[in-house]
C-alpha positions as semicolon CSV with decimal commas, in nm:
position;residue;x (nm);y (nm);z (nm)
1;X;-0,655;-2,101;-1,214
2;X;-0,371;-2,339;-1,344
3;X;-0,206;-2,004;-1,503
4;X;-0,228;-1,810;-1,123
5;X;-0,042;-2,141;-1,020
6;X;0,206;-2,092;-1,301
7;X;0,268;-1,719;-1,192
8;X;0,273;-1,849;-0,830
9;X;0,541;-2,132;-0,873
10;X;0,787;-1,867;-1,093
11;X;0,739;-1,607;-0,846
12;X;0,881;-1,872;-0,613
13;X;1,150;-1,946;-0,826
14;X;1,201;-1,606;-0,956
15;X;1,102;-1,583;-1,319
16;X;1,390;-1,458;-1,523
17;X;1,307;-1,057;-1,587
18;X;1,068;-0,963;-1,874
19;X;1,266;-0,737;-2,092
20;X;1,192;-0,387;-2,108
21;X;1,190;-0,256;-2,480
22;X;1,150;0,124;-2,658
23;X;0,826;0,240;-2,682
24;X;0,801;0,423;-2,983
25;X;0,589;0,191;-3,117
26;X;0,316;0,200;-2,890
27;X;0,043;0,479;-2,811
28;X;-0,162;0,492;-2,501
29;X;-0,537;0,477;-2,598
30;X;-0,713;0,787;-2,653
31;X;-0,978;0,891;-2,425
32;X;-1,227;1,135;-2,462
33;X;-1,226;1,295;-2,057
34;X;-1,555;1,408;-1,846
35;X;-1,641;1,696;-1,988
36;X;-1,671;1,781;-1,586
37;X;-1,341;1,665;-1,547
38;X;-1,021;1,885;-1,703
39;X;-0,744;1,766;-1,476
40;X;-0,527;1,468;-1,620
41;X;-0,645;1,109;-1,560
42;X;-0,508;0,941;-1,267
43;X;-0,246;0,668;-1,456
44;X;-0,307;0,315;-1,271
45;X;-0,081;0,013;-1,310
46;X;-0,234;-0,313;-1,273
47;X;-0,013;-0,571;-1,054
48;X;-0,149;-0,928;-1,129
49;X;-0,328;-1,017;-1,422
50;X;-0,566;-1,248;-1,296
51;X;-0,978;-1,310;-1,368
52;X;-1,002;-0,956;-1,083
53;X;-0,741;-0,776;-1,238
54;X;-0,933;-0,828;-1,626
55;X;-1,213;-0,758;-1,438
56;X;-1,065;-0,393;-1,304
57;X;-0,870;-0,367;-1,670
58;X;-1,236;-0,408;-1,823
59;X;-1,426;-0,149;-1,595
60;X;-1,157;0,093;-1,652
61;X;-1,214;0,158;-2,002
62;X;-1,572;0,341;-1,889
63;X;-1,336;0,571;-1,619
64;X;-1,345;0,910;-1,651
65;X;-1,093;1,020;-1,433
66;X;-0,869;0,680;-1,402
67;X;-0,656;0,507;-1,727
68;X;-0,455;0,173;-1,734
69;X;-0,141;0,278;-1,833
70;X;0,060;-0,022;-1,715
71;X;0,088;-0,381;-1,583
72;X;0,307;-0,596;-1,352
73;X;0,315;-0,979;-1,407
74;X;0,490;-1,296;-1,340
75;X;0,394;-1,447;-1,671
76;X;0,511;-1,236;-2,015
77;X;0,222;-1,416;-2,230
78;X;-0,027;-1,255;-2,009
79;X;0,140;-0,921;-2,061
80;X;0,234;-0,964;-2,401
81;X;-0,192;-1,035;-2,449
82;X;-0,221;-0,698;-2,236
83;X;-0,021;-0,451;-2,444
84;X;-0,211;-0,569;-2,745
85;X;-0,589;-0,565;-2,593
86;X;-0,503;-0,221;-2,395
87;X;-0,251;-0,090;-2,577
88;X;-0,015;-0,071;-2,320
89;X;0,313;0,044;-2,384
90;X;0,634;-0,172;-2,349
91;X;0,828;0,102;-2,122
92;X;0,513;0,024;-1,882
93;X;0,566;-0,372;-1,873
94;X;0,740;-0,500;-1,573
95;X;0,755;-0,808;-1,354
96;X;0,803;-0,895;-0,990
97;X;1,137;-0,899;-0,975
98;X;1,145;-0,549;-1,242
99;X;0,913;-0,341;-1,107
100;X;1,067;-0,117;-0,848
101;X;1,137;0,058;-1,132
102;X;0,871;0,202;-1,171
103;X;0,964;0,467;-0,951
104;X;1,149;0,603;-1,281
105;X;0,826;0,583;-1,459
106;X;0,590;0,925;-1,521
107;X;0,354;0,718;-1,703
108;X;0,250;0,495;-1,357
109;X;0,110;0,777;-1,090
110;X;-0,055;0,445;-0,898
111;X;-0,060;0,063;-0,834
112;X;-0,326;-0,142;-0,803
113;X;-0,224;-0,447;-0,620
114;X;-0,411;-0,756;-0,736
115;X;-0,245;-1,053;-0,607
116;X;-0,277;-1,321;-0,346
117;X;-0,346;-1,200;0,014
118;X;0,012;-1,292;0,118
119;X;0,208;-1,126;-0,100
120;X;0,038;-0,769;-0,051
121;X;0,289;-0,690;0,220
122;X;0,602;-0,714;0,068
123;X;0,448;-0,565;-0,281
124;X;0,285;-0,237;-0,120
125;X;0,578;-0,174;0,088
126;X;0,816;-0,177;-0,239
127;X;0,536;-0,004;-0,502
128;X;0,579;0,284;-0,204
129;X;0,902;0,312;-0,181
130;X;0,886;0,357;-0,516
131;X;0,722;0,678;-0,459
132;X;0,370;0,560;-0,659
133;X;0,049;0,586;-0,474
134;X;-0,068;0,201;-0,415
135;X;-0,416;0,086;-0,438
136;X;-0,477;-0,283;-0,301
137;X;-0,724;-0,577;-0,290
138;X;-0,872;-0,669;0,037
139;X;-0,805;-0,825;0,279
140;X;-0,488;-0,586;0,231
141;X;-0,255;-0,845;0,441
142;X;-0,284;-1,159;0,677
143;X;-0,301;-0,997;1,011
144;X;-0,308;-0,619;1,138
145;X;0,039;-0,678;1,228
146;X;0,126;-0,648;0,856
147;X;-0,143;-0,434;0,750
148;X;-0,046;-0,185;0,997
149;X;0,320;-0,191;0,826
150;X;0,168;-0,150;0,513
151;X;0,003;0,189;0,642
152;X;0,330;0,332;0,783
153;X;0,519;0,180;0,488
154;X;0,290;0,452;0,271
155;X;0,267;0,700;0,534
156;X;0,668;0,734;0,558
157;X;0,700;0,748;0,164
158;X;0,394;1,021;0,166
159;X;0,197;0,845;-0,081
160;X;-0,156;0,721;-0,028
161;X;-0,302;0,353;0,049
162;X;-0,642;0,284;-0,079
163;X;-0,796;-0,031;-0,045
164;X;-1,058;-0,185;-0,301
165;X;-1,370;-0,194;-0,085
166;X;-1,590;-0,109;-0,407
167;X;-1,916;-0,176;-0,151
168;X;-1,836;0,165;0,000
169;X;-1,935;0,337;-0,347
170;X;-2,227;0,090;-0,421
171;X;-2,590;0,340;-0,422
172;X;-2,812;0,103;-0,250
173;X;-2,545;0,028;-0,014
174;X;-2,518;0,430;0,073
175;X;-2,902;0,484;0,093
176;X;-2,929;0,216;0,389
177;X;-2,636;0,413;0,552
178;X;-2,791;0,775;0,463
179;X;-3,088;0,662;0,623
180;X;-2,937;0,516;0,963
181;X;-2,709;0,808;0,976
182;X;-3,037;1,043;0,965
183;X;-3,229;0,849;1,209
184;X;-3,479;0,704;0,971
185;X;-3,381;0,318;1,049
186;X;-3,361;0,456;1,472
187;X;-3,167;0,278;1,722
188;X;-3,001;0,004;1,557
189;X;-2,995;-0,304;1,780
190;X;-2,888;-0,593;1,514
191;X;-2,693;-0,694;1,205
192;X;-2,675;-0,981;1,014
193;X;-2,396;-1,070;0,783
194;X;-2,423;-1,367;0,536
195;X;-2,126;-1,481;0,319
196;X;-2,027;-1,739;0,155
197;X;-2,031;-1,957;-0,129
198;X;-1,901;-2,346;-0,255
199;X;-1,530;-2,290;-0,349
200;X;-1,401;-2,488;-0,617
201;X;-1,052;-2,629;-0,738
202;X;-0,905;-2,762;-0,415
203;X;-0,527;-2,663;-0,507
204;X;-0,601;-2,306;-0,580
205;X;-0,411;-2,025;-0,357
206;X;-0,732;-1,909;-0,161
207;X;-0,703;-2,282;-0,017
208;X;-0,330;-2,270;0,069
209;X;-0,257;-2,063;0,400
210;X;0,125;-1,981;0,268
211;X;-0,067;-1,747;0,021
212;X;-0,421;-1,712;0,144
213;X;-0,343;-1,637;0,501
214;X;-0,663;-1,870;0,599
215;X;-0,942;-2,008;0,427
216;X;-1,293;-1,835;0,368
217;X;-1,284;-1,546;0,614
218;X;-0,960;-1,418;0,438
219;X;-1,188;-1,387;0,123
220;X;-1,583;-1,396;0,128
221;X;-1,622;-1,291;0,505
222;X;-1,430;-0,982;0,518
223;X;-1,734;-0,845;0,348
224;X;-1,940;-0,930;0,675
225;X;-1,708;-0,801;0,910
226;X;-1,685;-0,438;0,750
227;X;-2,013;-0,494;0,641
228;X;-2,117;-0,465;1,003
229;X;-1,926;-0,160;1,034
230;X;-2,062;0,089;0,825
231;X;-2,443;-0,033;0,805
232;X;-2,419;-0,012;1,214
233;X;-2,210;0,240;1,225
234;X;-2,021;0,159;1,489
235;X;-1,670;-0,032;1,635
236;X;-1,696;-0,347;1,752
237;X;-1,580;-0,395;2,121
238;X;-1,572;-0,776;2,146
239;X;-1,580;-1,088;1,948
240;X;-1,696;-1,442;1,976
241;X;-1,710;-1,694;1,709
242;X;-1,731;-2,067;1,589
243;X;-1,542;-2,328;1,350
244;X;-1,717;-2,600;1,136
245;X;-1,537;-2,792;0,929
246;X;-1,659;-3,104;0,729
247;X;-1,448;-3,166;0,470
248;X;-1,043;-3,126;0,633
249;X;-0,912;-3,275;0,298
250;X;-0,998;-3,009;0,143
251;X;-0,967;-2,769;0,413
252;X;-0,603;-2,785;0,552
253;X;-0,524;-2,694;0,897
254;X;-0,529;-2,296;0,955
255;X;-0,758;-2,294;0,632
256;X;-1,151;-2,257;0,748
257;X;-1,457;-2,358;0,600
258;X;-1,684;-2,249;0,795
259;X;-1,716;-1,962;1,055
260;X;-2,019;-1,802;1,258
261;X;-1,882;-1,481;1,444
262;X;-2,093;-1,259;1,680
263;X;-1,988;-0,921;1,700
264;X;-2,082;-0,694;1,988
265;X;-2,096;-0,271;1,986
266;X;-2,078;-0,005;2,268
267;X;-2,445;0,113;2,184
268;X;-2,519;-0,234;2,295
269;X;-2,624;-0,353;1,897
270;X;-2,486;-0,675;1,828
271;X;-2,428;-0,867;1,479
272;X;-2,470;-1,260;1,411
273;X;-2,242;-1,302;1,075
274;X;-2,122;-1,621;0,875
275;X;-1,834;-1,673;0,665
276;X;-1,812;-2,021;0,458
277;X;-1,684;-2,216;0,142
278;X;-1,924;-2,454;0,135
279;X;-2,294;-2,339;0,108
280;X;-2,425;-2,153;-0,166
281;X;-2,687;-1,835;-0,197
282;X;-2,522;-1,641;0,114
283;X;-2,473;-1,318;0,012
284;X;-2,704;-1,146;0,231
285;X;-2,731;-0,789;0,532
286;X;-3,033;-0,758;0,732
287;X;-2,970;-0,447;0,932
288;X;-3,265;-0,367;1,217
289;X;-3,361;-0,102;1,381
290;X;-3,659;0,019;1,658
291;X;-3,777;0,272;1,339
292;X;-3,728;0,030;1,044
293;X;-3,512;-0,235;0,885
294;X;-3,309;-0,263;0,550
295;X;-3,188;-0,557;0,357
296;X;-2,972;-0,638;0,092
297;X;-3,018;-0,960;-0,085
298;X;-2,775;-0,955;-0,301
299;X;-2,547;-0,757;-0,089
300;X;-2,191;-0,757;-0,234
301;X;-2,192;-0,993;-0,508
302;X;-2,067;-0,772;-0,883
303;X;-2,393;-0,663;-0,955
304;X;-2,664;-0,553;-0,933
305;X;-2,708;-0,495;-0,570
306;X;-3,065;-0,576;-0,449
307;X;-3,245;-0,382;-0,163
308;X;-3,515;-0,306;0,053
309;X;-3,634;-0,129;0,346
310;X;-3,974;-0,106;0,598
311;X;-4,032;0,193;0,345
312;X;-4,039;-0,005;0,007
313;X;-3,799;-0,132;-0,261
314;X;-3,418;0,034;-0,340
315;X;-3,422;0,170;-0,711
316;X;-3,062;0,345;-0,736
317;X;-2,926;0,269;-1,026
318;X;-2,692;-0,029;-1,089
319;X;-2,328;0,108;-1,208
320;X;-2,057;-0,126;-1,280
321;X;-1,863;-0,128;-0,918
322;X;-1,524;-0,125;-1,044
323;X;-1,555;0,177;-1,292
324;X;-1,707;0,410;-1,039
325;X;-1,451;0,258;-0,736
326;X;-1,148;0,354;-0,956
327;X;-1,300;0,707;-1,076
328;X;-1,375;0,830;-0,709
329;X;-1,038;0,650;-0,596
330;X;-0,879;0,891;-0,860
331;X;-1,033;1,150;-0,656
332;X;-0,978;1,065;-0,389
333;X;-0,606;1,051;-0,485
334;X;-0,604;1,337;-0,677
335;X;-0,848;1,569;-0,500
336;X;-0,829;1,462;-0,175
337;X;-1,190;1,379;-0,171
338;X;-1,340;1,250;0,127
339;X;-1,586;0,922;0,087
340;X;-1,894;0,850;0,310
341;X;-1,714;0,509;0,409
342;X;-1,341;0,527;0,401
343;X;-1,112;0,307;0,165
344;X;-0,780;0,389;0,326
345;X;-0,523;0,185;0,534
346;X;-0,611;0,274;0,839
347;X;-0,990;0,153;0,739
348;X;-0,856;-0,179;0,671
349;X;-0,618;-0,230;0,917
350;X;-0,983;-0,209;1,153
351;X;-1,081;-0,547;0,945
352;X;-0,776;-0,691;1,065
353;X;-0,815;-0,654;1,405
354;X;-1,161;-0,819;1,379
355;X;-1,020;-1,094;1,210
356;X;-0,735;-1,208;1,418
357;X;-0,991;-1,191;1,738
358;X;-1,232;-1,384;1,530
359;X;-0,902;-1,630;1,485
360;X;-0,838;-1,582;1,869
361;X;-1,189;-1,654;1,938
362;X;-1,170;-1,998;1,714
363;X;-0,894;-2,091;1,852
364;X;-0,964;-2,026;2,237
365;X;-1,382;-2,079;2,241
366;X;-1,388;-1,761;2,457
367;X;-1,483;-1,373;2,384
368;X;-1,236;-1,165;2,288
369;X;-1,227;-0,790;2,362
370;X;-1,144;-0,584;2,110
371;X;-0,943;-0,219;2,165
């Protein structure tokens, strides 16, 4: 964490520029493709290089149809460490003040925007005016406001925004929706979403708003809110939720600890979620219906996914989420494929919305409608 400060405070001050040398020394690795794959690998640059972004780098060498072919960082140790463990070439090495040049770069076909919630704004727009296609963590801003920038921002420079909800690819996660979309489950009447977990280091950037945009509900409870979503399968139409906060030293105004939201749907289904930073073993959808239930206990967490319905145990097959996120993102790129549970813009500018009424809501103590 002390090196994402690092990055943070010369981003701030703005680092002088990583140089950009030949590349005639380096190769790209060699990768033996899908055999049910011929088409070229979709070429992903990695933007922040922090315990996520290894994560992503690390999943990426099982891809099939995605490669890491370059990174963007604030700090030249981390991507001098890169080009050795990845063998990335120089040419493909740029910073945060650098990179818009990558729009120069044939190597780079898409960015993958790891960095702290506040900056994604700024950094989509520019990686799409750059004319690559833009991949980014969630939540993909601070408010829809921004988000919804973001999605014309990619829209104008005809390049696609895909946002890293790896959930929507998950198998167990798929067979609960399968079998509500098919009527197995029936009429679903409630949802519960459980998130959360004891948060560490008090000066990290998920604890300062500047950067964060808020406190746990900008991180851990997004997964609730679009969590709700798909496994109901609905919109919510109004909001209502609640604040706790014991410890404001380490949670700063505008930075929450705790939040229970109540989310309410036109079929008359309503959800009950939590978002915190300071109880441990929430990780946790109960989805009911007048047919059958399904849980998910773990629901989100890396892996593996645990799950069960009225009709017995899950028993899909655990896959790392990151690999198979960034292959059928490469698709969906590439292809055009369609996913049961969108990953684009638009889908996460719906998140957005939720969350500023949930803010609203806070903030007010009444229900807020949602359009």
């Amino acid at each position: 964490m002390n090196s994402r400060r690092n990055f943070l405070q010369k981003l701030v001050a703005s680092a002088i520029a990583f140089p950009l040398i030949p590349a005639d020394a380096y190769t790209l690795n060699e990768k033996k493709e899908d055999p049910a794959w011929d088409g070229p690998p979709l070429r992903v640059a990695i933007m922040g290089l922090g315990s996520y972004g290894t994560r992503v780098a690390e999943a990426m060498r099982d891809c099939k149809r995605a490669r890491l072919t370059g990174v963007i960082s604030g700090t030249p140790a981390k991507i001098t460490n890169w080009q050795s463990k990845y063998n990335i070439p120089a040419a493909n090495c740029y910073n945060y003040e650098n990179f818009d040049r990558i729009k120069d770069n044939h190597d780079i076909d898409a960015v993958y925007v790891i960095t702290p919630n506040a900056l994604h704004h700024d950094q989509v727009i520019r990686v799409a005016k750059a004319g690559k296609h833009v991949i980014c963590e969630k939540p993909m801003a601070v408010n829809a406001k921004e988000g919804q920038e973001m999605v014309d921002a990619c829209k104008k420079a005809n390049v696609k925004l895909l946002v890293g909800y790896r959930m929507h690819f998950e198998p167990k996660t798929l067979e609960i929706i399968r079998m509500r979309k098919e009527g197995e489950l029936g009429k679903i009447g409630f949802f519960q979403g459980l998130s959360g977990f004891t948060i560490g280091d008090p000066t990290q950037w998920r604890l300062n708003k500047a950067l964060s945009g808020g406190g746990a509900m900008m991180d851990i409870g997004i997964y609730s809110i679009n969590g709700a979503r798909y496994m109901v399968g609905e919109e919510p139409v109004w909001v209502t939720a609640q604040e706790t906060k014991t410890n404001p030293e380490k949670f700063k105004p505008g930075v929450d600890e705790t939040i229970q939201f109540q989310l309410g749907f036109p079929s008359g289904a309503v959800a009950s979620c939590l978002s915190t930073y300071s109880m441990n073993n929430l990780d946790r959808f109960f989805l009911d219906g007048e047919k059958g239930w399904a849980e998910l206990w773990p629901a989100t967490g890396y892996g593996p996914i645990k799950g069960r319905t009225n009709k017995g145990e899950l028993t899909q097959p655990h896959m790392t989420h990151q690999t198979v996120q960034m292959d059928e993102m490469a698709a969906i790129i590439q292809e055009g494929k369609q996913p049961v549970v969108p990953v684009d813009g638009d889908e996460a500018v719906r998140d957005l919305k939720i969350i500023d009424a949930i803010y609203e809501a806070v903030r007010t103590g009444k229900k807020v409608e949602l359009k």
